[in-house]
Coordinates of C-alpha atoms in Angstrom, one line a residue:
X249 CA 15.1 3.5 -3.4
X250 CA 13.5 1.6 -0.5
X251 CA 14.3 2.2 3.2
X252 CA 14.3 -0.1 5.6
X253 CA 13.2 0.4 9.0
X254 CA 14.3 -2.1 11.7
X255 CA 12.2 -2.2 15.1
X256 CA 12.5 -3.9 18.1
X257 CA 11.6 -4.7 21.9
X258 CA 14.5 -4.4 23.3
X259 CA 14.8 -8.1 24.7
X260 CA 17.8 -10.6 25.2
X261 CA 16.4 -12.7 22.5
X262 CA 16.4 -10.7 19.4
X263 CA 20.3 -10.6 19.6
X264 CA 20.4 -14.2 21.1
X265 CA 18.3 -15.5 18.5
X266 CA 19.2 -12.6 15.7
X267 CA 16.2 -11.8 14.8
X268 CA 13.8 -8.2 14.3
X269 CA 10.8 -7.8 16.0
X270 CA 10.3 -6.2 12.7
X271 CA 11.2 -4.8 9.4
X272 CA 9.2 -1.7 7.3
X273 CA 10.1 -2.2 3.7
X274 CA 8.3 0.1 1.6
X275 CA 4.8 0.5 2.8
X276 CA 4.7 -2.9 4.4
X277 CA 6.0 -3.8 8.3
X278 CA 6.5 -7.3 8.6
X279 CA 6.0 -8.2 11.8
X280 CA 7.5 -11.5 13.9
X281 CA 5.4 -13.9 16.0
X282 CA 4.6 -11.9 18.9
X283 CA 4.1 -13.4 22.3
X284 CA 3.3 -13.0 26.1
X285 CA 6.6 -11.4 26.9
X286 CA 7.4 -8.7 29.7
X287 CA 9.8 -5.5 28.9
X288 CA 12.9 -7.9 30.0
X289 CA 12.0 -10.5 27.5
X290 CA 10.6 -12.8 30.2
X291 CA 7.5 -15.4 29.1
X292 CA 4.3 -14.4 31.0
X293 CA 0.8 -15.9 32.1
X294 CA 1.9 -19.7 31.2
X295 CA -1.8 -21.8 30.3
X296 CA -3.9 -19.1 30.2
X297 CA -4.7 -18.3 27.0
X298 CA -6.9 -14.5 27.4
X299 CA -4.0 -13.4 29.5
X300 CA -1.5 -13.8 26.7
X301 CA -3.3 -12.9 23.9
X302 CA -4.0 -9.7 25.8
X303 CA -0.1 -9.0 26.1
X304 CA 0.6 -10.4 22.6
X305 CA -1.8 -7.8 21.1
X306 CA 0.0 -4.9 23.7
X307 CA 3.7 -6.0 22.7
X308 CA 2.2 -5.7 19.2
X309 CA 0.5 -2.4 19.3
X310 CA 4.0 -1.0 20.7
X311 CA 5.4 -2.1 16.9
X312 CA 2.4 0.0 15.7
X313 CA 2.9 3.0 17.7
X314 CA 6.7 2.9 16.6
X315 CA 5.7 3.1 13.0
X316 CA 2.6 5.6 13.1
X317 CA 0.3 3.0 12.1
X318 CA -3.2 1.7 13.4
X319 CA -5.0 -1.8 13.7
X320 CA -7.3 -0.7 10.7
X321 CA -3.6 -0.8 8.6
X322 CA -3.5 -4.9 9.1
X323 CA -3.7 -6.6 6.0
X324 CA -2.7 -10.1 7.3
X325 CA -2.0 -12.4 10.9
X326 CA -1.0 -15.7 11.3
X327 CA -1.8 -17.2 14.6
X328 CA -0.3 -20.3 16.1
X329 CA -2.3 -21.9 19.0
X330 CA -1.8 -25.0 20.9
X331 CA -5.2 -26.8 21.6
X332 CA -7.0 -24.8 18.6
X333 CA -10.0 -26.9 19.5
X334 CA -10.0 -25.9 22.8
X335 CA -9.3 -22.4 22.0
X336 CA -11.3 -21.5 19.1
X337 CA -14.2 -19.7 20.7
X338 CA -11.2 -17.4 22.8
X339 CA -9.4 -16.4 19.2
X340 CA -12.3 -15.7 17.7
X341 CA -13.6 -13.2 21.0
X342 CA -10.5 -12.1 21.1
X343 CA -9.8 -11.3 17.5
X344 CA -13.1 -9.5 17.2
X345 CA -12.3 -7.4 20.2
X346 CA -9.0 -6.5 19.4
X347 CA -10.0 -5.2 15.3
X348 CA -13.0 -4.5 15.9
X349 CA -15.0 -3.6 12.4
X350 CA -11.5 -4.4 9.9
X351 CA -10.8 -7.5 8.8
X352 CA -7.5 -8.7 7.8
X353 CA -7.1 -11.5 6.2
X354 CA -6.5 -14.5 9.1
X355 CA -4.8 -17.7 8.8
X356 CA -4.8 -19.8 12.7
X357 CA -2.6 -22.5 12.6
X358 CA -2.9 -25.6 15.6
X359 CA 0.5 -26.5 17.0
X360 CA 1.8 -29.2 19.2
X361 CA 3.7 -26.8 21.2
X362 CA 5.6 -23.2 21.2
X363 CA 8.8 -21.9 22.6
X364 CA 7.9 -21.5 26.3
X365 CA 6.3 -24.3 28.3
X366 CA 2.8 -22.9 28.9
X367 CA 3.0 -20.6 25.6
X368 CA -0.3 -21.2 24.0
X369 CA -0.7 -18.6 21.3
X370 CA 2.3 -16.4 18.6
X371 CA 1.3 -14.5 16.5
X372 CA 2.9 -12.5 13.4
X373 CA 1.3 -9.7 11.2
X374 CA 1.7 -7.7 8.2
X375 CA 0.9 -4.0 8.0
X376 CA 0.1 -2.0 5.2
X377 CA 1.0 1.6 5.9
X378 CA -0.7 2.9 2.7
X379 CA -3.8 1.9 4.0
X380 CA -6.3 4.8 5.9
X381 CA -5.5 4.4 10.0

C-alpha cells in the first residue's frame, strides 16, 4: 500500500487556491512551483531576480527538511522565468550554486508573466527519496 504524505507552508493560498505545497507518494515528493514568498504567504523582492531565487530555493529546502531528504535526492525542476534571455546567466549561477556537483534533470521554461507583478522566477521539483542524500 502506498502512503501519502501531504506537506505544506502554511499560507492563505494553499486553502484559497486548494492546492499542496506537496505530495510524497511512494518514494517520490512532488513538489509545486515554489516562489519568493514570506511565512504569511506574502510575494517578496518584486524584479529582482537573485533575491527570489534565493527565497524560492529556502521555501524549497523547508519541503526537504520536512521529508528527510537532501538536494542530491532531486531528480527533476522545472523553472519558469520571465525575460529568460535576460536571466539566463543568473539561472544558470544560481542553479550551479544551489546543487552544487548533482545534476537533476532541468527543463527552464520563458514566460510572459507569473502570479505576482514583479514575480520573475517558480519553480517546481521532484525528489526521489530512494536516492543517497
Amino acid at each position: 500500500m502506498t502512503t501519502v504524505d501531504v506537506f505544506n507552508h502554511g499560507m492563505p493560498a494553499e486553502s484559497d487556491f486548494g492546492y499542496a505545497q506537496a505530495i510524497k507518494s511512494g518514494d517520490l515528493i512532488h513538489v509545486s512551483g515554489q516562489l519568493s514568498v514570506d511565512e504569511a504567504g506574502e510575494f517578496r523582492h518584486p524584479d529582482d531576480f537573485a533575491a527570489q531565487l534565493e527565497l524560492t530555493h529556502a521555501n524549497f529546502d523547508k519541503v526537504l527538511r520536512h521529508y528527510g531528504a537532501t538536494r542530491n535526492q532531486i531528480v527533476s525542476q522545472t523553472l519558469y522565468v520571465v525575460n529568460l534571455r535576460h536571466h539566463a546567466r543568473a539561472v544558470s549561477e544560481g542553479n550551479l550554486a544551489y546543487f552544487g556537483d548533482h545534476r537533476p534533470v532541468s527543463t527552464v521554461l520563458g514566460v510572459t508573466e507569473l502570479t505576482f507583478p514583479g514575480q520573475v522566477i517558480e519553480t517546481s521539483f521532484i525528489v526521489d527519496t530512494k536516492l543517497p542524500a
